[in-house]
Amino acid sequence: MKKRTALSIGLILPSVIIVGIFVYAFIAWTFAVSLTNWNTLLPNWSFAGLKNYIYLFTQDMRFHMDLINNFIFLPFFVLGTMILGFFLATLLNSGVKFESFFRTVFLLPMAISLVVSGVIWVWIYDPTNGALASLFQILHLPAINWLGSMTYALPAIIIATIWQYTGFTTSIYLAGLRGIPQEVLEAARLDGAHGFRLYWNIVIPMVQSSTVTAFVLMVQLSLQMFDIVWVMTQGGPAFATDMPAVYMFIAGFKQNFVARGAAIAMIIFALTLIVVIPYIFTAGRITEEEA
Amino acid sequence: MRISKRIAIYTVLIIASIFFLFPIYMLIVTSLKSLQEVNTTSSWSLPVHIDLSGFVTAWNGISQGFVNSFEFTIPALIFSVFLGSIGGFALTKVKFKGSNTVFLFLLFGMFLPYQVVLIPLVKFMATLGLYGNIWSLIITHTAYGIPITTLIFRNFYSSIPTSLLEAGQVDGANTLQIYARIILPLSIPGIVVASIWQFTNIWNNFLFGLVLGSMPDVRPVTVMLNNLNGAMMAQWNTLMAGALITAIPTLIVYLIAGKYFVKGLLGGAVKG
Amino acid sequence: MKKRVILLVGLLIGALAVMSVAATFSIYDWWTAGGEKQAITKVLDMFQQQYPDIKIVQNPVAGGAGVNMQAVIKSLIFAGVPPTTFQVHAGWEMYQYASANLLQPITNLWQSEGWTKVFPERIQQLCSYQGQFYAVPMDVHRANMVWYNKAIFDKLGLTMPTTIQDFINMLPKIKAAGYIPIALGDSANWTTAMLFEETLLAVAGPQKYNEYFEGKITASDPAVQQTIQYFRTELQYVNPNHASLTWDQACGLLVSGQAAMTIMGDWANGYFMAAGWTPNVDYGGVAVPGTEGIYNLVIDSFPIPVGAPDVQTGYDWLKFIATVPAQAAFNQIKGSIPARIDVPTTGFNPIQVANMEALKKDVLTASAVHGSEAPVAFVTDWENALTVIQYHPEMSLAACVNLLNTTAQQDNLAGTVAAAGVNY
């Protein structure tokens, strides 16, 4: 048995070492930087305590706007991808023809780099030649300058990101739906559960693990949203779409506020942990149950 | 099913398909236009004259990156999938004291915002003397792929009954033989899911390529694509053609292996 | 078998030897498309011809208005593996590296090559920091330019005014005639900031303009307040889709006959020529009204970082780009003008020629938007503050002033500039 343990550790050790360096050591480094006065180009390791964090929370208007934007973005993006994903998965699971065609189509955006899709969506939203502008013209609706508007820029980005990630949630839900034994559904139908009630009482609880997975991944994505915003608006107009990850990049690499950037990164990470830690412990519990 | 309901379902599916396909349609039509036509016609109209100059310019600009991206994506994919597979195997079938803690330790890495590690990453690679070397990209993408591949394989192997392994042990095979003879052949769906996931993520990654791809002979295609988009000039047809060329490998992977992706998910590869 | 191994080892050693003979020259720039790409390619070709033994590794990094490249450069420097040279705007963008002792002083080179005689004094200041030279200028752009569609001006019987007040007064007339008075493409917000910057230069004059960016006067100063008001008026006369356009797409509105003017640096000149327009026939380009006699500089320059590999190739490069042929070849293609004042005007277009003459006699200021005039951290926040003003027309003048002042205070503008001890 000892030999087996040794072997097991041997199999997992490379991963542990690599992750230990690339994740833990690097985070520790960044955390250390966030506690310094390194707000110059050249490293300055003098200890600053929580100064950078305090500045961000009490004085920094841009960071406040970023948090507000992120907390508006998050529920729309997370619920949007999850509800749409569940809905489409349900349709795909209802025995339609060409199911694999539709599924492939829904998944295609996942194959495209965020840098590319950002560029395409800028075109769609173009107020003169853009596709959406043409559509509005045909429908005799007023022209809207989507990405240039304080009101519509954030929703426009939310739609683009929902486009990118809904295929993924659809797949997760489809897997979950396929995992429900037919007998359970039959039994429920015999008990008189139909339509909404069937879904609410039987189906949704049975795809709970899909829901949890989708939720955690989508929340993580929305807290760390960077590439597509960077390409589409760079946080503009007037911070309407600015996100903490965008500010972090600017602060750290343009303004030389390295410690402030590190502090923003740690705050993003801490927010992520709020949803991730319960998830990770659930994942751990499942293993124990199986063991 | 009633016909009206059926029609409703198909209508919704078709509308959804248009929503998902439309941007890709825009990508294609714009890439086939001449620069002049791009600037004068509406963005969704079909090209009046098919013009491939965008593709020529784009290919000249990014072909080297296209090769580079394959050179680090494939090894990083293989390493991360391999490490995920043996790790997942160790965590489920050769459990040891503290294996759950180890799993949580690895899983944590999945939720890391990549911007957090940029500077230490570059410093680390420079210390190893790997900066500007293709191995810096291979190692980095392998490292950040380990959490997700381990998760995929751990969940996947959880669904393989332990009785199969016990049968192997009765036959006198040792653990590694069990892995090679029993587990590995059963792992194909898990390998497919992990590979699709890793291929897409590594191929499409921009940030690591930006800071690690400092030399032209290692610079990824995404960074070269971004360079088509001049600092001050935008040539949309070239950009879209470049975007299309960049997306072709991942699109092919999805078109061919997309159904295995969902099948793999069905096999429990990504669950809670 | 043994023989083979020996052969292989021999080959490897041979290969290493060959590699070490060829000195490499690695250069980072953000010139990745259009005329600017052709210009750098041309100059690198000329450099290669002159130094055939050097292995040139060009590293263009586009996007994010130069931020992507800065991220790369800073990563390289943090990691201790700097390139041989990299593109940087002279002035504060360069000072941030020089003040951290990350650049090699090249004062000896400036003196031995006699550059102090051929580059204007203000440009020399922008290339030096606390008495030492650190960079060599490759080109000079002029930020304070207004470009106009001649056909529209002729049709409406307009001539370009000479004061900013007259310029503002002209806007409603153009709008009434059905044209966009000022084409703006601010999908990246530096273009909006340029509108403010050039207006400030016109209202306040070079002296106060410098004082504002030194933090010696604040936005409460009447000249700055007046600028805010003009700026907000100008914004009422821009194309409604400005936020989704880039600066060159905005120039396209002039070419397509929809817009009468745009305020943009002289890189717009390259765009109009590429669009098939003839200077002074189809379009005109002059100093922004009220800034006649002032040349607001944007300078691309190259330094040598401390710890750069193959430093000698770096020096060769600096010497090369400062030569008359290199400056002429590069700038004729790019649309900017040489930083040297002794380059013959043949081969340049009339607007470039006019600017080459102006560089010799004008008062020289530097553009804040392009990182020359003020600390980079402040400029970033200041540009953002201007977009807040842009998108909140309901803000009172006092609130705008307050916002700009808060920005300057939070980034400690006055203190940073005073501590750096640089010349204005």
CSV table of N, CA, C and O in Angstrom, one decimal, chain B residues 180-266:
chain,number,residue,atom,x,y,z
B,180,ALA,N,-2.4,2.3,-17.9
B,180,ALA,CA,-2.2,2.2,-19.3
B,180,ALA,C,-3.2,1.3,-20.1
B,180,ALA,O,-3.6,1.6,-21.1
B,181,ARG,N,-3.5,0.2,-19.4
B,181,ARG,CA,-4.4,-0.8,-20.1
B,181,ARG,C,-5.8,-0.6,-20.0
B,181,ARG,O,-6.6,-0.8,-20.9
B,182,ILE,N,-6.2,-0.1,-18.8
B,182,ILE,CA,-7.7,0.0,-18.5
B,182,ILE,C,-8.2,1.4,-18.6
B,182,ILE,O,-9.1,1.8,-19.3
B,183,ILE,N,-7.5,2.3,-17.9
B,183,ILE,CA,-8.0,3.7,-17.7
B,183,ILE,C,-7.8,4.5,-19.1
B,183,ILE,O,-8.7,5.1,-19.6
B,184,LEU,N,-6.6,4.4,-19.6
B,184,LEU,CA,-6.3,5.2,-20.8
B,184,LEU,C,-7.3,5.0,-21.9
B,184,LEU,O,-7.8,5.9,-22.5
B,185,PRO,N,-7.5,3.7,-22.3
B,185,PRO,CA,-8.5,3.5,-23.4
B,185,PRO,C,-9.9,4.0,-23.1
B,185,PRO,O,-10.6,4.4,-24.0
B,186,LEU,N,-10.2,4.0,-21.8
B,186,LEU,CA,-11.6,4.5,-21.4
B,186,LEU,C,-11.6,6.0,-21.4
B,186,LEU,O,-12.6,6.6,-21.3
B,187,SER,N,-10.4,6.6,-21.4
B,187,SER,CA,-10.3,8.1,-21.2
B,187,SER,C,-10.6,8.9,-22.5
B,187,SER,O,-10.6,10.1,-22.4
B,188,ILE,N,-10.8,8.3,-23.6
B,188,ILE,CA,-10.9,9.0,-24.9
B,188,ILE,C,-11.9,10.2,-24.8
B,188,ILE,O,-11.5,11.3,-25.1
B,189,PRO,N,-13.1,10.0,-24.3
B,189,PRO,CA,-14.0,11.2,-24.2
B,189,PRO,C,-13.4,12.3,-23.3
B,189,PRO,O,-13.5,13.5,-23.7
B,190,GLY,N,-12.8,11.9,-22.2
B,190,GLY,CA,-12.2,12.9,-21.3
B,190,GLY,C,-11.1,13.6,-22.1
B,190,GLY,O,-10.9,14.9,-22.0
B,191,ILE,N,-10.3,12.9,-22.8
B,191,ILE,CA,-9.1,13.5,-23.5
B,191,ILE,C,-9.7,14.4,-24.6
B,191,ILE,O,-9.1,15.5,-24.7
B,192,VAL,N,-10.7,14.0,-25.2
B,192,VAL,CA,-11.3,14.9,-26.3
B,192,VAL,C,-11.8,16.2,-25.7
B,192,VAL,O,-11.4,17.3,-26.1
B,193,VAL,N,-12.5,16.1,-24.6
B,193,VAL,CA,-13.0,17.4,-23.9
B,193,VAL,C,-11.9,18.3,-23.5
B,193,VAL,O,-11.8,19.5,-23.8
B,194,ALA,N,-10.9,17.6,-22.8
B,194,ALA,CA,-9.8,18.4,-22.3
B,194,ALA,C,-9.0,19.0,-23.4
B,194,ALA,O,-8.5,20.2,-23.3
B,195,SER,N,-8.8,18.2,-24.5
B,195,SER,CA,-8.0,18.8,-25.6
B,195,SER,C,-8.7,19.9,-26.3
B,195,SER,O,-8.1,20.9,-26.7
B,196,ILE,N,-10.0,19.8,-26.6
B,196,ILE,CA,-10.8,20.9,-27.2
B,196,ILE,C,-10.6,22.1,-26.3
B,196,ILE,O,-10.3,23.2,-26.8
B,197,TRP,N,-10.9,21.9,-25.1
B,197,TRP,CA,-10.8,23.1,-24.1
B,197,TRP,C,-9.5,23.7,-24.2
B,197,TRP,O,-9.3,24.9,-24.3
B,198,GLN,N,-8.4,22.9,-24.0
B,198,GLN,CA,-7.1,23.4,-24.0
B,198,GLN,C,-6.7,24.1,-25.3
B,198,GLN,O,-6.0,25.1,-25.4
B,199,PHE,N,-7.0,23.4,-26.4
B,199,PHE,CA,-6.6,23.9,-27.7
B,199,PHE,C,-7.2,25.3,-27.9
B,199,PHE,O,-6.5,26.2,-28.3
B,200,THR,N,-8.5,25.4,-27.6
B,200,THR,CA,-9.2,26.7,-27.8
B,200,THR,C,-8.6,27.8,-26.9
B,200,THR,O,-8.3,28.9,-27.4
B,201,ASN,N,-8.4,27.4,-25.7
B,201,ASN,CA,-7.9,28.4,-24.7
B,201,ASN,C,-6.5,28.9,-25.1
B,201,ASN,O,-6.1,30.1,-25.0
B,202,ILE,N,-5.6,27.9,-25.4
B,202,ILE,CA,-4.2,28.3,-25.7
B,202,ILE,C,-4.1,29.0,-27.0
B,202,ILE,O,-3.4,30.0,-27.1
B,203,TRP,N,-4.8,28.5,-28.0
B,203,TRP,CA,-4.8,29.2,-29.3
B,203,TRP,C,-5.3,30.6,-29.2
B,203,TRP,O,-4.7,31.5,-29.8
B,204,ASN,N,-6.3,30.8,-28.5
B,204,ASN,CA,-7.0,32.1,-28.5
B,204,ASN,C,-6.3,33.1,-27.5
B,204,ASN,O,-6.7,34.3,-27.4
B,205,ASN,N,-5.4,32.6,-26.6
B,205,ASN,CA,-4.9,33.4,-25.6
B,205,ASN,C,-4.1,34.6,-26.2
B,205,ASN,O,-3.4,34.5,-27.2
B,206,PHE,N,-4.3,35.7,-25.6
B,206,PHE,CA,-3.6,37.0,-26.1
B,206,PHE,C,-2.6,37.5,-25.1
B,206,PHE,O,-1.5,37.8,-25.4
B,207,LEU,N,-3.0,37.5,-23.8
B,207,LEU,CA,-2.2,38.2,-22.8
B,207,LEU,C,-0.8,37.6,-22.6
B,207,LEU,O,0.2,38.3,-22.6
B,208,PHE,N,-0.8,36.3,-22.5
B,208,PHE,CA,0.5,35.6,-22.3
B,208,PHE,C,1.4,35.8,-23.5
B,208,PHE,O,2.6,36.0,-23.4
B,209,GLY,N,0.8,35.6,-24.7
B,209,GLY,CA,1.5,35.8,-25.9
B,209,GLY,C,2.1,37.2,-26.0
B,209,GLY,O,3.2,37.3,-26.6
B,210,LEU,N,1.3,38.1,-25.5
B,210,LEU,CA,1.8,39.5,-25.6
B,210,LEU,C,3.1,39.7,-24.8
B,210,LEU,O,4.0,40.3,-25.3
B,211,VAL,N,3.2,39.2,-23.6
B,211,VAL,CA,4.3,39.5,-22.8
B,211,VAL,C,5.4,38.5,-23.0
B,211,VAL,O,6.6,38.7,-22.8
B,212,LEU,N,5.1,37.2,-23.4
B,212,LEU,CA,6.1,36.2,-23.5
B,212,LEU,C,6.6,36.1,-25.0
B,212,LEU,O,7.7,35.6,-25.2
B,213,GLY,N,5.7,36.5,-25.9
B,213,GLY,CA,6.1,36.3,-27.3
B,213,GLY,C,6.9,37.5,-27.9
B,213,GLY,O,6.5,38.1,-28.8
B,214,SER,N,8.0,37.7,-27.2
B,214,SER,CA,8.7,38.9,-27.6
B,214,SER,C,9.5,38.8,-28.9
B,214,SER,O,9.8,39.8,-29.5
B,215,MET,N,9.8,37.6,-29.4
B,215,MET,CA,10.5,37.5,-30.6
B,215,MET,C,9.6,37.0,-31.7
B,215,MET,O,8.7,36.2,-31.5
B,216,PRO,N,9.9,37.4,-32.9
B,216,PRO,CA,9.0,37.0,-34.0
B,216,PRO,C,8.9,35.5,-34.2
B,216,PRO,O,7.8,35.0,-34.6
B,217,ASP,N,9.9,34.7,-33.9
B,217,ASP,CA,9.9,33.3,-34.1
B,217,ASP,C,9.1,32.5,-33.0
B,217,ASP,O,9.0,31.3,-33.1
B,218,VAL,N,8.6,33.2,-32.0
B,218,VAL,CA,7.7,32.6,-31.0
B,218,VAL,C,6.4,33.3,-30.9
B,218,VAL,O,5.5,32.8,-30.2
B,219,ARG,N,6.2,34.4,-31.5
B,219,ARG,CA,5.1,35.2,-31.3
B,219,ARG,C,3.8,34.6,-31.8
B,219,ARG,O,3.7,34.2,-33.0
B,220,PRO,N,2.8,34.5,-31.0
B,220,PRO,CA,1.5,33.8,-31.4
B,220,PRO,C,0.7,34.5,-32.4
B,220,PRO,O,0.9,35.8,-32.6
B,221,VAL,N,-0.1,33.8,-33.1
B,221,VAL,CA,-0.9,34.4,-34.1
B,221,VAL,C,-1.9,35.5,-33.6
B,221,VAL,O,-2.2,36.4,-34.3
B,222,THR,N,-2.4,35.3,-32.4
B,222,THR,CA,-3.3,36.3,-31.9
B,222,THR,C,-2.6,37.7,-31.8
B,222,THR,O,-3.2,38.7,-32.0
B,223,VAL,N,-1.4,37.7,-31.3
B,223,VAL,CA,-0.6,38.9,-31.2
B,223,VAL,C,-0.3,39.5,-32.5
B,223,VAL,O,-0.4,40.7,-32.8
B,224,MET,N,0.0,38.6,-33.5
B,224,MET,CA,0.3,39.1,-34.9
B,224,MET,C,-1.0,39.7,-35.5
B,224,MET,O,-1.0,40.7,-36.2
B,225,LEU,N,-2.1,39.0,-35.2
B,225,LEU,CA,-3.4,39.5,-35.7
B,225,LEU,C,-3.7,40.9,-35.1
B,225,LEU,O,-4.1,41.8,-35.9
B,226,ASN,N,-3.4,41.1,-33.9
B,226,ASN,CA,-3.6,42.4,-33.3
B,226,ASN,C,-2.7,43.4,-33.9
B,226,ASN,O,-3.1,44.6,-34.0
B,227,ASN,N,-1.5,43.0,-34.4
B,227,ASN,CA,-0.6,43.9,-35.1
B,227,ASN,C,-1.1,44.3,-36.5
B,227,ASN,O,-0.7,45.3,-37.0
B,228,LEU,N,-2.0,43.5,-37.0
B,228,LEU,CA,-2.6,43.9,-38.3
B,228,LEU,C,-3.4,45.2,-38.1
B,228,LEU,O,-3.7,46.0,-39.0
B,229,ASN,N,-4.0,45.3,-36.9
B,229,ASN,CA,-4.8,46.4,-36.5
B,229,ASN,C,-3.8,47.5,-36.1
B,229,ASN,O,-3.4,47.6,-35.0
B,230,GLY,N,-3.5,48.4,-37.1
B,230,GLY,CA,-2.4,49.3,-36.8
B,230,GLY,C,-2.7,50.2,-35.6
B,230,GLY,O,-3.9,50.3,-35.2
B,231,ALA,N,-1.7,50.8,-35.1
B,231,ALA,CA,-1.9,51.7,-33.9
B,231,ALA,C,-2.9,52.8,-34.3
B,231,ALA,O,-3.7,53.3,-33.5
B,232,MET,N,-2.8,53.3,-35.5
B,232,MET,CA,-3.7,54.4,-35.9
B,232,MET,C,-4.5,54.2,-37.1
B,232,MET,O,-5.3,55.0,-37.5
B,233,MET,N,-4.3,53.1,-37.8
B,233,MET,CA,-5.1,52.9,-39.1
B,233,MET,C,-5.8,51.5,-38.9
B,233,MET,O,-5.3,50.6,-38.4
B,234,ALA,N,-7.1,51.5,-39.4
B,234,ALA,CA,-7.8,50.2,-39.4
B,234,ALA,C,-8.1,49.8,-40.8
B,234,ALA,O,-8.8,50.6,-41.5
B,235,GLN,N,-7.6,48.7,-41.2
B,235,GLN,CA,-8.0,48.1,-42.5
B,235,GLN,C,-8.9,46.9,-42.2
B,235,GLN,O,-8.5,45.8,-42.0
B,236,TRP,N,-10.2,47.2,-42.3
B,236,TRP,CA,-11.2,46.2,-41.8
B,236,TRP,C,-11.1,44.9,-42.5
B,236,TRP,O,-11.2,43.8,-42.0
B,237,ASN,N,-11.0,45.0,-43.9
B,237,ASN,CA,-11.0,43.7,-44.6
B,237,ASN,C,-9.8,42.8,-44.3
B,237,ASN,O,-9.9,41.6,-44.1
B,238,THR,N,-8.6,43.5,-44.1
B,238,THR,CA,-7.4,42.7,-43.7
B,238,THR,C,-7.6,42.1,-42.3
B,238,THR,O,-7.3,41.0,-42.1
B,239,LEU,N,-8.1,43.0,-41.5
B,239,LEU,CA,-8.3,42.5,-40.1
B,239,LEU,C,-9.3,41.4,-40.0
B,239,LEU,O,-9.0,40.4,-39.3
B,240,MET,N,-10.4,41.5,-40.7
B,240,MET,CA,-11.4,40.4,-40.7
B,240,MET,C,-10.8,39.1,-41.4
B,240,MET,O,-11.1,38.0,-40.9
B,241,ALA,N,-10.1,39.3,-42.4
B,241,ALA,CA,-9.5,38.1,-43.1
B,241,ALA,C,-8.5,37.5,-42.1
B,241,ALA,O,-8.5,36.2,-41.9
B,242,GLY,N,-7.7,38.3,-41.4
B,242,GLY,CA,-6.8,37.8,-40.5
B,242,GLY,C,-7.5,37.1,-39.3
B,242,GLY,O,-7.1,36.0,-38.9
B,243,ALA,N,-8.6,37.7,-38.9
B,243,ALA,CA,-9.4,37.1,-37.8
B,243,ALA,C,-9.9,35.7,-38.3
B,243,ALA,O,-9.9,34.8,-37.5
B,244,LEU,N,-10.3,35.6,-39.5
B,244,LEU,CA,-10.9,34.4,-40.0
B,244,LEU,C,-9.8,33.3,-40.1
B,244,LEU,O,-10.0,32.2,-39.6
B,245,ILE,N,-8.6,33.7,-40.6
B,245,ILE,CA,-7.5,32.7,-40.7
B,245,ILE,C,-7.1,32.3,-39.3
B,245,ILE,O,-7.0,31.1,-39.0
B,246,THR,N,-7.1,33.2,-38.3
B,246,THR,CA,-6.8,32.9,-37.0
B,246,THR,C,-7.8,31.9,-36.4
B,246,THR,O,-7.4,31.0,-35.6
B,247,ALA,N,-9.0,32.1,-36.7
B,247,ALA,CA,-10.1,31.3,-36.1
B,247,ALA,C,-10.3,29.9,-36.8
B,247,ALA,O,-10.9,29.1,-36.2
B,248,ILE,N,-9.7,29.7,-38.0
B,248,ILE,CA,-9.9,28.5,-38.7
B,248,ILE,C,-9.6,27.2,-37.9
B,248,ILE,O,-10.4,26.3,-37.8
B,249,PRO,N,-8.4,27.1,-37.3
B,249,PRO,CA,-8.1,25.9,-36.6
B,249,PRO,C,-9.1,25.6,-35.5
B,249,PRO,O,-9.6,24.5,-35.3
B,250,THR,N,-9.5,26.6,-34.7
B,250,THR,CA,-10.4,26.4,-33.6
B,250,THR,C,-11.8,26.1,-34.2
B,250,THR,O,-12.5,25.2,-33.6
B,251,LEU,N,-12.2,26.7,-35.2
B,251,LEU,CA,-13.5,26.4,-35.9
B,251,LEU,C,-13.5,25.0,-36.4
B,251,LEU,O,-14.5,24.3,-36.1
B,252,ILE,N,-12.4,24.6,-37.0
B,252,ILE,CA,-12.4,23.2,-37.5
B,252,ILE,C,-12.5,22.2,-36.3
B,252,ILE,O,-13.3,21.2,-36.3
B,253,VAL,N,-11.8,22.5,-35.2
B,253,VAL,CA,-11.9,21.6,-34.0
B,253,VAL,C,-13.3,21.5,-33.6
B,253,VAL,O,-13.8,20.4,-33.3
B,254,TYR,N,-14.0,22.6,-33.5
B,254,TYR,CA,-15.4,22.6,-33.0
B,254,TYR,C,-16.3,21.9,-34.0
B,254,TYR,O,-17.2,21.2,-33.6
B,255,LEU,N,-16.1,22.2,-35.3
B,255,LEU,CA,-17.0,21.5,-36.3
B,255,LEU,C,-16.8,20.0,-36.3
B,255,LEU,O,-17.8,19.3,-36.3
B,256,ILE,N,-15.6,19.6,-36.1
B,256,ILE,CA,-15.3,18.1,-36.2
B,256,ILE,C,-15.6,17.5,-34.8
B,256,ILE,O,-16.3,16.5,-34.7
B,257,ALA,N,-15.1,18.1,-33.8
B,257,ALA,CA,-15.1,17.4,-32.5
B,257,ALA,C,-16.2,18.0,-31.5
B,257,ALA,O,-16.3,17.5,-30.4
B,258,GLY,N,-16.9,19.0,-32.0
B,258,GLY,CA,-17.9,19.6,-31.2
B,258,GLY,C,-18.9,18.6,-30.6
B,258,GLY,O,-19.2,18.7,-29.4
B,259,LYS,N,-19.3,17.6,-31.3
B,259,LYS,CA,-20.3,16.7,-30.8
B,259,LYS,C,-19.6,15.8,-29.7
B,259,LYS,O,-20.3,15.4,-28.7
B,260,TYR,N,-18.3,15.5,-29.8
B,260,TYR,CA,-17.6,14.8,-28.7
B,260,TYR,C,-17.5,15.7,-27.5
B,260,TYR,O,-17.5,15.1,-26.4
B,261,PHE,N,-17.5,17.0,-27.7
B,261,PHE,CA,-17.4,17.9,-26.6
B,261,PHE,C,-18.6,17.7,-25.7
B,261,PHE,O,-18.5,17.5,-24.5
B,262,VAL,N,-19.8,17.7,-26.3
B,262,VAL,CA,-21.0,17.6,-25.5
B,262,VAL,C,-21.1,16.1,-25.0
B,262,VAL,O,-21.5,15.9,-23.8
B,263,LYS,N,-20.7,15.2,-25.8
B,263,LYS,CA,-20.7,13.8,-25.3
B,263,LYS,C,-19.8,13.6,-24.1
B,263,LYS,O,-20.1,12.9,-23.2
B,264,GLY,N,-18.7,14.3,-24.2
B,264,GLY,CA,-17.7,14.2,-23.1
B,264,GLY,C,-18.3,14.8,-21.8
B,264,GLY,O,-18.2,14.3,-20.7
B,265,LEU,N,-19.0,16.0,-22.0
B,265,LEU,CA,-19.7,16.6,-20.9
B,265,LEU,C,-20.7,15.6,-20.3
B,265,LEU,O,-20.9,15.5,-19.1
B,266,LEU,N,-21.4,14.9,-21.2
B,266,LEU,CA,-22.4,13.9,-20.8
B,266,LEU,C,-21.7,12.9,-20.0
B,266,LEU,O,-22.3,12.4,-19.0
